[in-house]
CSV table of N, CA and C in Angstrom, one decimal:
chain,number,residue,atom,x,y,z
A,1,MET,N,-22.0,23.9,15.9
A,1,MET,CA,-21.9,23.6,14.4
A,1,MET,C,-20.5,23.4,14.0
A,2,ARG,N,-19.6,24.2,14.7
A,2,ARG,CA,-18.1,24.0,14.3
A,2,ARG,C,-17.7,22.6,14.6
A,3,LYS,N,-18.1,22.0,15.7
A,3,LYS,CA,-17.7,20.7,16.1
A,3,LYS,C,-18.2,19.7,15.1
A,4,LEU,N,-19.4,19.9,14.6
A,4,LEU,CA,-20.0,19.0,13.5
A,4,LEU,C,-19.2,19.1,12.3
A,5,LYS,N,-18.8,20.3,11.9
A,5,LYS,CA,-18.0,20.5,10.6
A,5,LYS,C,-16.7,19.7,10.8
A,6,ARG,N,-16.0,19.9,12.0
A,6,ARG,CA,-14.7,19.2,12.2
A,6,ARG,C,-14.9,17.7,12.1
A,7,SER,N,-15.9,17.2,12.7
A,7,SER,CA,-16.2,15.7,12.7
A,7,SER,C,-16.4,15.3,11.2
A,8,THR,N,-17.2,16.0,10.5
A,8,THR,CA,-17.5,15.7,9.1
A,8,THR,C,-16.2,15.7,8.3
A,9,SER,N,-15.4,16.8,8.5
A,9,SER,CA,-14.1,16.9,7.8
A,9,SER,C,-13.2,15.7,8.1
A,10,ILE,N,-13.1,15.3,9.4
A,10,ILE,CA,-12.2,14.2,9.8
A,10,ILE,C,-12.7,12.9,9.1
A,11,ALA,N,-14.1,12.7,9.1
A,11,ALA,CA,-14.6,11.5,8.5
A,11,ALA,C,-14.3,11.5,7.0
A,12,ALA,N,-14.4,12.6,6.3
A,12,ALA,CA,-14.1,12.6,4.9
A,12,ALA,C,-12.7,12.3,4.6
A,13,VAL,N,-11.8,12.9,5.4
A,13,VAL,CA,-10.3,12.6,5.3
A,13,VAL,C,-10.1,11.1,5.5
A,14,LEU,N,-10.6,10.5,6.5
A,14,LEU,CA,-10.4,9.1,6.8
A,14,LEU,C,-11.0,8.2,5.8
A,15,ALA,N,-12.1,8.6,5.2
A,15,ALA,CA,-12.7,7.8,4.1
A,15,ALA,C,-11.8,7.8,2.9
A,16,ALA,N,-11.2,9.0,2.6
A,16,ALA,CA,-10.3,9.1,1.5
A,16,ALA,C,-9.0,8.3,1.7
A,17,LEU,N,-8.5,8.3,3.0
A,17,LEU,CA,-7.4,7.5,3.3
A,17,LEU,C,-7.7,6.0,3.1
A,18,ALA,N,-8.8,5.6,3.5
A,18,ALA,CA,-9.2,4.2,3.5
A,18,ALA,C,-9.4,3.7,2.0
A,19,GLY,N,-9.7,4.7,1.1
A,19,GLY,CA,-9.8,4.3,-0.3
A,19,GLY,C,-11.3,4.3,-0.8
A,20,THR,N,-12.2,3.7,0.0
A,20,THR,CA,-13.6,3.6,-0.4
A,20,THR,C,-14.4,3.8,0.9
A,21,ALA,N,-15.7,4.2,0.7
A,21,ALA,CA,-16.6,4.3,1.8
A,21,ALA,C,-16.8,2.9,2.4
A,22,ALA,N,-16.9,1.9,1.6
A,22,ALA,CA,-17.1,0.6,2.1
A,22,ALA,C,-16.0,0.1,3.0
A,23,LEU,N,-14.8,0.4,2.6
A,23,LEU,CA,-13.7,0.1,3.5
A,23,LEU,C,-13.7,0.9,4.8
A,24,ALA,N,-14.1,2.1,4.7
A,24,ALA,CA,-14.1,3.0,5.9
A,24,ALA,C,-15.2,2.5,6.9
A,25,THR,N,-16.3,2.0,6.4
A,25,THR,CA,-17.3,1.4,7.3
A,25,THR,C,-16.9,0.1,7.8
A,26,ALA,N,-16.0,-0.6,7.2
A,26,ALA,CA,-15.6,-1.9,7.7
A,26,ALA,C,-14.6,-1.8,8.8
A,27,THR,N,-14.0,-0.6,9.0
A,27,THR,CA,-13.0,-0.4,10.1
A,27,THR,C,-13.8,0.1,11.3
A,28,PRO,N,-13.2,0.0,12.5
A,28,PRO,CA,-13.8,0.4,13.7
A,28,PRO,C,-14.1,1.9,13.7
A,29,SER,N,-15.1,2.3,14.5
A,29,SER,CA,-15.5,3.7,14.5
A,29,SER,C,-14.4,4.6,15.0
A,30,SER,N,-13.4,4.1,15.7
A,30,SER,CA,-12.4,5.0,16.2
A,30,SER,C,-11.2,5.1,15.3
A,31,ALA,N,-11.5,5.2,14.0
A,31,ALA,CA,-10.5,5.2,13.0
A,31,ALA,C,-9.5,6.4,13.1
A,32,ALA,N,-9.9,7.4,13.9
A,32,ALA,CA,-9.0,8.6,14.1
A,32,ALA,C,-7.8,8.2,14.9
A,33,SER,N,-7.7,7.0,15.5
A,33,SER,CA,-6.6,6.6,16.3
A,33,SER,C,-5.5,5.8,15.5
A,34,TYR,N,-5.7,5.8,14.2
A,34,TYR,CA,-4.6,5.1,13.4
A,34,TYR,C,-3.3,5.8,13.5
A,35,HIS,N,-2.2,5.0,13.6
A,35,HIS,CA,-0.9,5.6,13.6
A,35,HIS,C,-0.2,5.2,12.3
A,36,CYS,N,0.3,6.1,11.5
A,36,CYS,CA,0.7,5.8,10.2
A,36,CYS,C,2.2,6.3,9.9
A,37,THR,N,2.8,5.7,9.0
A,37,THR,CA,4.1,6.1,8.5
A,37,THR,C,4.1,6.1,7.0
A,38,THR,N,4.6,7.1,6.3
A,38,THR,CA,4.7,7.1,4.9
A,38,THR,C,6.2,7.1,4.4
A,39,SER,N,6.5,6.3,3.5
A,39,SER,CA,7.8,6.2,2.9
A,39,SER,C,7.7,6.0,1.4
A,40,SER,N,8.9,6.2,0.7
A,40,SER,CA,8.8,6.1,-0.7
A,40,SER,C,10.0,5.4,-1.3
A,41,HIS,N,9.9,5.0,-2.6
A,41,HIS,CA,11.0,4.3,-3.2
A,41,HIS,C,10.7,4.4,-4.7
A,42,SER,N,11.8,4.6,-5.5
A,42,SER,CA,11.7,4.7,-6.9
A,42,SER,C,12.2,3.4,-7.6
A,43,VAL,N,11.4,2.9,-8.5
A,43,VAL,CA,11.7,1.6,-9.2
A,43,VAL,C,11.8,1.8,-10.7
A,44,ASP,N,12.9,1.3,-11.2
A,44,ASP,CA,13.1,1.4,-12.7
A,44,ASP,C,12.5,0.2,-13.4
A,45,ASP,N,11.8,0.4,-14.5
A,45,ASP,CA,11.3,-0.7,-15.3
A,45,ASP,C,12.4,-1.3,-16.1
A,46,PRO,N,12.8,-2.6,-15.7
A,46,PRO,CA,14.0,-3.2,-16.3
A,46,PRO,C,13.7,-3.7,-17.7
A,47,SER,N,12.4,-3.8,-18.1
A,47,SER,CA,12.1,-4.3,-19.4
A,47,SER,C,12.0,-3.2,-20.5
A,48,TYR,N,12.2,-1.9,-20.1
A,48,TYR,CA,12.1,-0.8,-21.0
A,48,TYR,C,13.5,-0.1,-21.1
A,49,ASN,N,14.0,0.0,-22.3
A,49,ASN,CA,15.3,0.7,-22.5
A,49,ASN,C,15.2,1.9,-23.5
A,50,GLY,N,13.9,2.4,-23.7
A,50,GLY,CA,13.7,3.4,-24.7
A,50,GLY,C,14.1,4.8,-24.1
A,51,PRO,N,13.8,5.8,-24.9
A,51,PRO,CA,14.2,7.2,-24.6
A,51,PRO,C,13.3,7.8,-23.5
A,52,ASP,N,12.1,7.3,-23.3
A,52,ASP,CA,11.2,7.9,-22.3
A,52,ASP,C,11.6,7.5,-20.9
A,53,SER,N,11.1,8.3,-20.0
A,53,SER,CA,11.3,8.0,-18.6
A,53,SER,C,10.5,6.7,-18.3
A,54,ASP,N,11.1,5.9,-17.4
A,54,ASP,CA,10.4,4.6,-17.1
A,54,ASP,C,10.4,4.3,-15.6
A,55,ASN,N,10.7,5.3,-14.8
A,55,ASN,CA,10.7,5.0,-13.3
A,55,ASN,C,9.3,5.2,-12.8
A,56,TRP,N,9.0,4.3,-11.8
A,56,TRP,CA,7.8,4.4,-11.0
A,56,TRP,C,8.1,4.9,-9.6
A,57,ASP,N,7.7,6.0,-9.2
A,57,ASP,CA,7.9,6.6,-7.9
A,57,ASP,C,6.8,6.1,-7.0
A,58,LEU,N,7.1,5.2,-6.1
A,58,LEU,CA,6.0,4.6,-5.2
A,58,LEU,C,6.1,5.2,-3.8
A,59,GLU,N,5.0,5.5,-3.2
A,59,GLU,CA,4.9,6.0,-1.9
A,59,GLU,C,3.8,5.1,-1.2
A,60,VAL,N,4.2,4.6,0.0
A,60,VAL,CA,3.3,3.7,0.8
A,60,VAL,C,3.1,4.3,2.2
A,61,THR,N,1.8,4.3,2.6
A,61,THR,CA,1.4,4.7,3.9
A,61,THR,C,0.9,3.5,4.6
A,62,LEU,N,1.6,3.1,5.7
A,62,LEU,CA,1.3,1.9,6.5
A,62,LEU,C,0.7,2.4,7.8
A,63,CYS,N,-0.5,1.8,8.2
A,63,CYS,CA,-1.2,2.3,9.4
A,63,CYS,C,-1.5,1.1,10.3
A,64,SER,N,-1.5,1.4,11.6
A,64,SER,CA,-1.9,0.4,12.6
A,64,SER,C,-2.7,1.1,13.7
A,65,MET,N,-3.6,0.3,14.3
A,65,MET,CA,-4.5,0.8,15.3
A,65,MET,C,-4.8,-0.3,16.3
A,66,ARG,N,-4.9,0.0,17.6
A,66,ARG,CA,-5.4,-0.9,18.6
A,66,ARG,C,-6.7,-0.4,19.0
A,67,SER,N,-7.8,-1.2,18.9
A,67,SER,CA,-9.1,-0.8,19.3
A,67,SER,C,-10.0,-2.0,19.7
A,68,GLY,N,-10.7,-2.0,20.8
A,68,GLY,CA,-11.6,-3.0,21.2
A,68,GLY,C,-11.0,-4.4,21.2
A,69,GLY,N,-9.7,-4.5,21.7
A,69,GLY,CA,-9.1,-5.8,21.8
A,69,GLY,C,-8.5,-6.4,20.5
A,70,TYR,N,-8.5,-5.5,19.5
A,70,TYR,CA,-7.9,-6.0,18.2
A,70,TYR,C,-6.9,-5.0,17.7
A,71,ILE,N,-6.1,-5.5,16.8
A,71,ILE,CA,-5.1,-4.7,16.0
A,71,ILE,C,-5.6,-4.6,14.6
A,72,TYR,N,-5.7,-3.4,14.0
A,72,TYR,CA,-6.1,-3.2,12.7
A,72,TYR,C,-4.9,-2.6,11.9
A,73,THR,N,-4.7,-3.2,10.7
A,73,THR,CA,-3.6,-2.7,9.9
A,73,THR,C,-4.1,-2.5,8.4
A,74,ASN,N,-3.6,-1.5,7.8
A,74,ASN,CA,-3.9,-1.3,6.3
A,74,ASN,C,-2.8,-0.5,5.7
A,75,ALA,N,-2.9,-0.4,4.4
A,75,ALA,CA,-1.9,0.3,3.6
A,75,ALA,C,-2.5,1.0,2.4
A,76,THR,N,-1.9,2.1,2.0
A,76,THR,CA,-2.3,2.8,0.7
A,76,THR,C,-1.1,3.0,-0.1
A,77,VAL,N,-1.1,2.7,-1.3
A,77,VAL,CA,0.0,2.8,-2.2
A,77,VAL,C,-0.4,4.0,-3.2
A,78,TYR,N,0.5,4.9,-3.3
A,78,TYR,CA,0.4,6.0,-4.3
A,78,TYR,C,1.6,5.9,-5.3
A,79,TRP,N,1.4,6.3,-6.5
A,79,TRP,CA,2.5,6.3,-7.5
A,79,TRP,C,2.4,7.4,-8.5
A,80,ASP,N,3.6,7.7,-8.9
A,80,ASP,CA,3.8,8.6,-10.0
A,80,ASP,C,4.6,7.8,-11.0
A,81,GLY,N,3.9,7.2,-12.0
A,81,GLY,CA,4.5,6.3,-13.0
A,81,GLY,C,4.9,7.1,-14.2
A,82,PRO,N,5.6,6.5,-15.1
A,82,PRO,CA,6.0,7.2,-16.3
A,82,PRO,C,4.7,7.6,-17.1
A,83,TYR,N,4.8,8.8,-17.8
A,83,TYR,CA,3.6,9.2,-18.5
A,83,TYR,C,3.3,8.2,-19.6
A,84,THR,N,4.2,7.4,-20.0
A,84,THR,CA,4.0,6.4,-21.1
A,84,THR,C,3.3,5.2,-20.6
A,85,ALA,N,3.1,5.1,-19.2
A,85,ALA,CA,2.4,3.9,-18.7
A,85,ALA,C,1.1,3.7,-19.3
A,86,LYS,N,0.3,4.7,-19.6
A,86,LYS,CA,-1.0,4.6,-20.2
A,86,LYS,C,-0.9,3.9,-21.6
A,87,ASN,N,0.2,4.0,-22.3
A,87,ASN,CA,0.4,3.4,-23.6
A,87,ASN,C,0.7,1.9,-23.5
A,88,ARG,N,1.4,1.5,-22.4
A,88,ARG,CA,1.8,0.1,-22.3
A,88,ARG,C,0.8,-0.6,-21.4
A,89,ASN,N,-0.1,0.0,-20.7
A,89,ASN,CA,-1.1,-0.5,-19.8
A,89,ASN,C,-0.9,-1.9,-19.4
A,90,THR,N,-1.7,-2.8,-19.9
A,90,THR,CA,-1.7,-4.2,-19.4
A,90,THR,C,-0.5,-5.0,-19.9
A,91,TYR,N,0.5,-4.4,-20.5
A,91,TYR,CA,1.7,-5.1,-20.9
A,91,TYR,C,2.9,-4.7,-20.0
A,92,THR,N,2.6,-4.0,-19.0
A,92,THR,CA,3.7,-3.5,-18.1
A,92,THR,C,4.1,-4.6,-17.1
A,93,PHE,N,3.1,-5.3,-16.5
A,93,PHE,CA,3.4,-6.3,-15.5
A,93,PHE,C,2.8,-7.6,-15.8
A,94,ASN,N,3.5,-8.7,-15.5
A,94,ASN,CA,2.9,-10.0,-15.5
A,94,ASN,C,2.1,-10.2,-14.2
A,95,LYS,N,2.7,-9.7,-13.1
A,95,LYS,CA,2.1,-9.8,-11.8
A,95,LYS,C,2.6,-8.6,-10.9
A,96,ALA,N,1.8,-8.2,-10.0
A,96,ALA,CA,2.2,-7.2,-9.0
A,96,ALA,C,1.3,-7.4,-7.8
A,97,LYS,N,1.9,-7.2,-6.6
A,97,LYS,CA,1.1,-7.4,-5.4
A,97,LYS,C,1.7,-6.5,-4.2
A,98,PHE,N,0.8,-6.2,-3.3
A,98,PHE,CA,1.2,-5.6,-2.1
A,98,PHE,C,1.0,-6.6,-1.0
A,99,GLN,N,2.0,-6.9,-0.2
A,99,GLN,CA,2.0,-7.9,0.9
A,99,GLN,C,1.9,-7.1,2.2
A,100,LEU,N,0.7,-7.1,2.8
A,100,LEU,CA,0.5,-6.4,4.0
A,100,LEU,C,0.7,-7.4,5.2
A,101,GLN,N,1.4,-6.9,6.2
A,101,GLN,CA,1.7,-7.8,7.3
A,101,GLN,C,1.4,-7.1,8.7
A,102,THR,N,0.8,-7.8,9.6
A,102,THR,CA,0.6,-7.4,10.9
A,102,THR,C,1.7,-8.1,11.7
A,103,LYS,N,2.5,-7.4,12.4
A,103,LYS,CA,3.7,-8.0,13.1
A,103,LYS,C,3.6,-7.7,14.6
A,104,LYS,N,4.1,-8.6,15.4
A,104,LYS,CA,4.2,-8.3,16.9
A,104,LYS,C,5.6,-7.8,17.1
A,105,SER,N,5.7,-6.7,17.8
A,105,SER,CA,7.0,-6.0,18.1
A,105,SER,C,7.7,-6.7,19.2
A,106,VAL,N,8.8,-7.3,18.9
A,106,VAL,CA,9.7,-7.9,19.9
A,106,VAL,C,11.1,-7.5,19.6
A,107,SER,N,12.0,-7.9,20.6
A,107,SER,CA,13.4,-7.6,20.3
A,107,SER,C,13.9,-8.6,19.2
A,108,GLY,N,14.7,-8.1,18.3
A,108,GLY,CA,15.1,-8.9,17.2
A,108,GLY,C,14.1,-8.8,16.0
A,109,THR,N,13.9,-9.8,15.2
A,109,THR,CA,13.0,-9.8,14.1
A,109,THR,C,11.6,-9.9,14.5
A,110,ASP,N,10.7,-9.0,14.1
A,110,ASP,CA,9.3,-9.0,14.5
A,110,ASP,C,8.6,-10.1,13.7
A,111,PRO,N,7.9,-11.0,14.4
A,111,PRO,CA,7.2,-12.1,13.7
A,111,PRO,C,5.9,-11.6,13.1
A,112,VAL,N,5.6,-12.2,11.9
A,112,VAL,CA,4.3,-11.9,11.2
A,112,VAL,C,3.3,-12.7,11.9
A,113,VAL,N,2.2,-12.0,12.4
A,113,VAL,CA,1.1,-12.8,13.0
A,113,VAL,C,-0.1,-12.9,12.1
A,114,LYS,N,-0.2,-12.0,11.0
A,114,LYS,CA,-1.2,-12.1,10.0
A,114,LYS,C,-0.7,-11.4,8.8
A,115,SER,N,-1.1,-11.9,7.6
A,115,SER,CA,-0.6,-11.4,6.4
A,115,SER,C,-1.6,-11.6,5.3
A,116,ALA,N,-1.6,-10.8,4.3
A,116,ALA,CA,-2.5,-10.9,3.1
A,116,ALA,C,-1.8,-10.3,1.9
A,117,ALA,N,-1.9,-11.0,0.7
A,117,ALA,CA,-1.4,-10.5,-0.5
A,117,ALA,C,-2.5,-9.8,-1.3
A,118,TYR,N,-2.3,-8.6,-1.7
A,118,TYR,CA,-3.3,-7.8,-2.5
A,118,TYR,C,-2.8,-7.7,-3.9
A,119,THR,N,-3.3,-8.6,-4.7
A,119,THR,CA,-2.9,-8.7,-6.1
A,119,THR,C,-3.6,-7.6,-7.0
A,120,GLY,N,-4.6,-7.0,-6.5
A,120,GLY,CA,-5.3,-5.9,-7.3
A,120,GLY,C,-4.4,-4.8,-7.6
A,121,LEU,N,-3.2,-4.7,-7.0
A,121,LEU,CA,-2.3,-3.7,-7.3
A,121,LEU,C,-1.9,-3.7,-8.7
A,122,GLU,N,-1.7,-4.9,-9.3
A,122,GLU,CA,-1.4,-5.0,-10.7
A,122,GLU,C,-2.4,-4.2,-11.6
A,123,TYR,N,-3.6,-4.5,-11.5
A,123,TYR,CA,-4.6,-3.8,-12.3
A,123,TYR,C,-4.6,-2.3,-12.1
A,124,ALA,N,-4.5,-1.9,-10.8
A,124,ALA,CA,-4.4,-0.4,-10.5
A,124,ALA,C,-3.2,0.2,-11.2
A,125,LEU,N,-2.1,-0.4,-11.1
A,125,LEU,CA,-0.8,0.2,-11.7
A,125,LEU,C,-1.0,0.3,-13.2
A,126,GLU,N,-1.6,-0.8,-13.8
A,126,GLU,CA,-1.7,-0.8,-15.3
A,126,GLU,C,-2.8,0.0,-15.8
A,127,HIS,N,-3.6,0.5,-14.9
A,127,HIS,CA,-4.7,1.4,-15.3
A,127,HIS,C,-4.6,2.8,-14.6
A,128,SER,N,-3.4,3.3,-14.7
A,128,SER,CA,-3.0,4.6,-14.1
A,128,SER,C,-3.7,5.7,-14.9
A,129,SER,N,-3.7,6.9,-14.3
A,129,SER,CA,-4.3,8.0,-15.0
A,129,SER,C,-3.5,8.3,-16.3
A,130,SER,N,-4.0,9.2,-17.1
A,130,SER,CA,-3.3,9.6,-18.4
A,130,SER,C,-1.9,10.1,-18.1
A,131,HIS,N,-1.6,10.5,-16.9
A,131,HIS,CA,-0.3,11.0,-16.5
A,131,HIS,C,0.6,10.0,-15.8
A,132,GLY,N,0.0,8.7,-15.7
A,132,GLY,CA,0.8,7.7,-15.0
A,132,GLY,C,0.6,7.6,-13.5
A,133,ASN,N,-0.3,8.4,-13.0
A,133,ASN,CA,-0.5,8.4,-11.5
A,133,ASN,C,-1.6,7.6,-11.0
A,134,GLY,N,-1.7,7.3,-9.7
A,134,GLY,CA,-2.8,6.5,-9.2
A,134,GLY,C,-2.6,6.2,-7.7
A,135,SER,N,-3.5,5.4,-7.2
A,135,SER,CA,-3.4,4.9,-5.8
A,135,SER,C,-4.2,3.6,-5.7
A,136,TYR,N,-3.8,2.9,-4.6
A,136,TYR,CA,-4.5,1.6,-4.4
A,136,TYR,C,-4.5,1.4,-2.9
A,137,SER,N,-5.6,1.1,-2.3
A,137,SER,CA,-5.7,0.8,-0.9
A,137,SER,C,-6.0,-0.7,-0.6
A,138,THR,N,-5.3,-1.2,0.3
A,138,THR,CA,-5.5,-2.6,0.7
A,138,THR,C,-6.8,-2.7,1.6
A,139,GLY,N,-7.2,-3.9,1.9
A,139,GLY,CA,-8.2,-4.1,2.9
A,139,GLY,C,-7.6,-3.9,4.2
A,140,THR,N,-8.4,-4.1,5.3
A,140,THR,CA,-7.9,-3.9,6.6
A,140,THR,C,-7.8,-5.3,7.3
A,141,LEU,N,-6.6,-5.6,7.8
A,141,LEU,CA,-6.4,-6.9,8.5
A,141,LEU,C,-6.8,-6.6,10.0
A,142,LYS,N,-7.5,-7.6,10.6
A,142,LYS,CA,-7.9,-7.5,12.0
A,142,LYS,C,-7.3,-8.7,12.7
A,143,TYR,N,-6.6,-8.5,13.8
A,143,TYR,CA,-6.0,-9.5,14.6
A,143,TYR,C,-6.3,-9.3,16.1
A,144,PRO,N,-6.6,-10.4,16.8
A,144,PRO,CA,-6.9,-10.3,18.2
A,144,PRO,C,-5.6,-9.8,18.9
A,145,ALA,N,-5.7,-8.7,19.6
A,145,ALA,CA,-4.5,-8.2,20.3
A,145,ALA,C,-4.3,-8.9,21.7
A,146,GLY,N,-3.2,-9.5,21.8
A,146,GLY,CA,-2.8,-10.0,23.1
A,146,GLY,C,-1.9,-9.0,23.8
A,147,THR,N,-1.2,-9.4,24.7
A,147,THR,CA,-0.3,-8.5,25.4
A,147,THR,C,0.8,-8.2,24.4
A,148,GLY,N,1.4,-7.1,24.6
A,148,GLY,CA,2.5,-6.7,23.7
A,148,GLY,C,2.1,-5.6,22.7
A,149,ARG,N,3.0,-5.3,21.8
A,149,ARG,CA,2.7,-4.2,20.9
A,149,ARG,C,2.8,-4.7,19.5
A,150,TYR,N,2.1,-4.1,18.5
A,150,TYR,CA,2.0,-4.5,17.2
A,150,TYR,C,2.3,-3.4,16.2
A,151,LEU,N,2.5,-3.7,14.9
A,151,LEU,CA,2.7,-2.7,13.9
A,151,LEU,C,2.3,-3.3,12.5
A,152,ALA,N,2.1,-2.4,11.6
A,152,ALA,CA,1.9,-2.8,10.2
A,152,ALA,C,3.2,-2.7,9.4
A,153,ASP,N,3.4,-3.6,8.5
A,153,ASP,CA,4.6,-3.6,7.7
A,153,ASP,C,4.1,-4.1,6.3
A,154,GLY,N,4.9,-4.0,5.3
A,154,GLY,CA,4.5,-4.5,4.0
A,154,GLY,C,5.5,-4.1,2.9
A,155,TYR,N,5.3,-4.8,1.8
A,155,TYR,CA,6.2,-4.6,0.7
A,155,TYR,C,5.5,-4.8,-0.6
A,156,ILE,N,6.1,-4.3,-1.7
A,156,ILE,CA,5.6,-4.5,-3.1
A,156,ILE,C,6.5,-5.5,-3.8
A,157,GLN,N,5.9,-6.4,-4.6
A,157,GLN,CA,6.6,-7.2,-5.5
A,157,GLN,C,6.1,-7.0,-6.9
A,158,LEU,N,7.0,-6.9,-7.8
A,158,LEU,CA,6.7,-6.6,-9.2
A,158,LEU,C,7.3,-7.7,-10.1
A,159,ASP,N,6.5,-8.2,-11.0
A,159,ASP,CA,7.0,-9.1,-12.1
A,159,ASP,C,6.8,-8.3,-13.4
A,160,TRP,N,7.8,-7.8,-13.9
A,160,TRP,CA,7.7,-7.0,-15.1
A,160,TRP,C,7.6,-7.8,-16.4
A,161,SER,N,6.7,-7.4,-17.3
A,161,SER,CA,6.5,-8.1,-18.6
A,161,SER,C,7.7,-7.9,-19.4
A,162,GLY,N,8.1,-8.9,-20.1
A,162,GLY,CA,9.2,-8.8,-21.1
A,162,GLY,C,10.6,-8.9,-20.5
A,163,ASP,N,10.8,-9.1,-19.2
A,163,ASP,CA,12.1,-9.2,-18.7
A,163,ASP,C,12.5,-10.7,-18.5
A,164,GLY,N,11.6,-11.6,-18.7
A,164,GLY,CA,11.9,-13.1,-18.6
A,164,GLY,C,12.2,-13.5,-17.1
A,165,LYS,N,11.8,-12.7,-16.1
A,165,LYS,CA,12.0,-13.1,-14.7
A,165,LYS,C,10.7,-13.1,-14.0
A,166,ASP,N,10.6,-13.7,-12.9
A,166,ASP,CA,9.4,-13.7,-12.0
A,166,ASP,C,9.5,-12.5,-11.1
A,167,TYR,N,8.9,-12.5,-10.0
A,167,TYR,CA,8.9,-11.4,-9.0
A,167,TYR,C,10.4,-11.0,-8.8
A,168,ARG,N,10.6,-9.7,-8.8
A,168,ARG,CA,11.9,-9.2,-8.4
A,168,ARG,C,12.0,-9.1,-6.9
A,169,SER,N,13.1,-8.7,-6.4
A,169,SER,CA,13.2,-8.5,-4.9
A,169,SER,C,12.2,-7.6,-4.4
A,170,PRO,N,11.7,-7.8,-3.2
A,170,PRO,CA,10.6,-7.0,-2.7
A,170,PRO,C,11.1,-5.5,-2.5
A,171,VAL,N,10.2,-4.6,-2.8
A,171,VAL,CA,10.4,-3.2,-2.6
A,171,VAL,C,9.9,-2.9,-1.2
A,172,LEU,N,10.8,-2.6,-0.3
A,172,LEU,CA,10.5,-2.4,1.1
A,172,LEU,C,10.2,-1.0,1.5
A,173,PHE,N,9.3,-0.9,2.5
A,173,PHE,CA,8.9,0.4,3.0
A,173,PHE,C,9.0,0.5,4.5
A,174,THR,N,8.9,1.6,5.1
A,174,THR,CA,9.0,1.8,6.5
A,174,THR,C,7.7,1.4,7.2
A,175,ALA,N,7.8,0.6,8.3
A,175,ALA,CA,6.7,0.1,9.0
A,175,ALA,C,6.0,1.2,9.8
A,176,SER,N,4.7,0.9,10.1
A,176,SER,CA,4.0,1.9,10.9
A,176,SER,C,4.5,2.0,12.3
A,177,PRO,N,4.1,3.1,13.1
A,177,PRO,CA,4.5,3.1,14.5
A,177,PRO,C,3.9,1.9,15.2
A,178,VAL,N,4.5,1.6,16.3
A,178,VAL,CA,4.0,0.5,17.1
A,178,VAL,C,2.8,0.9,18.0
A,179,VAL,N,1.8,0.1,18.0
A,179,VAL,CA,0.6,0.4,18.9
A,179,VAL,C,0.4,-0.7,19.9
């Protein structure tokens, strides 16, 4: 019975990390072998100069796994936005995306072998909780694994409403361990 409880607990944790049960079932059954790195970055809203706090504290977990001849990569974004985010909601961003990348690890710059832009991040950010918090999970990229080692990498790009500019410089995060 203890083994069953542990398996059930692990499955529940993995489903939470994946974001949804549908996403969890779309990944290979050996999801316990994901290798992840979490890093954070604080971003100031350049379009707001009022007296309230306007920083968005972003945390990203990038994960990679090798299973059944494939490399699987995904990411989850967590944030602690300003409590006033709920008041500005759909007026905060013109666009926002998370760019997930599967890279082959080589000496020098790691080449991107597969990439996807997840623009649903804008909606998630603009519909934060009443305290300005939330999370967003990307889908899972699947890439045929050749020889060599691979990793998950990614960045966030934000286009703030009211600042008259397009996407700002990418907000970079630490890549996953190499698998």
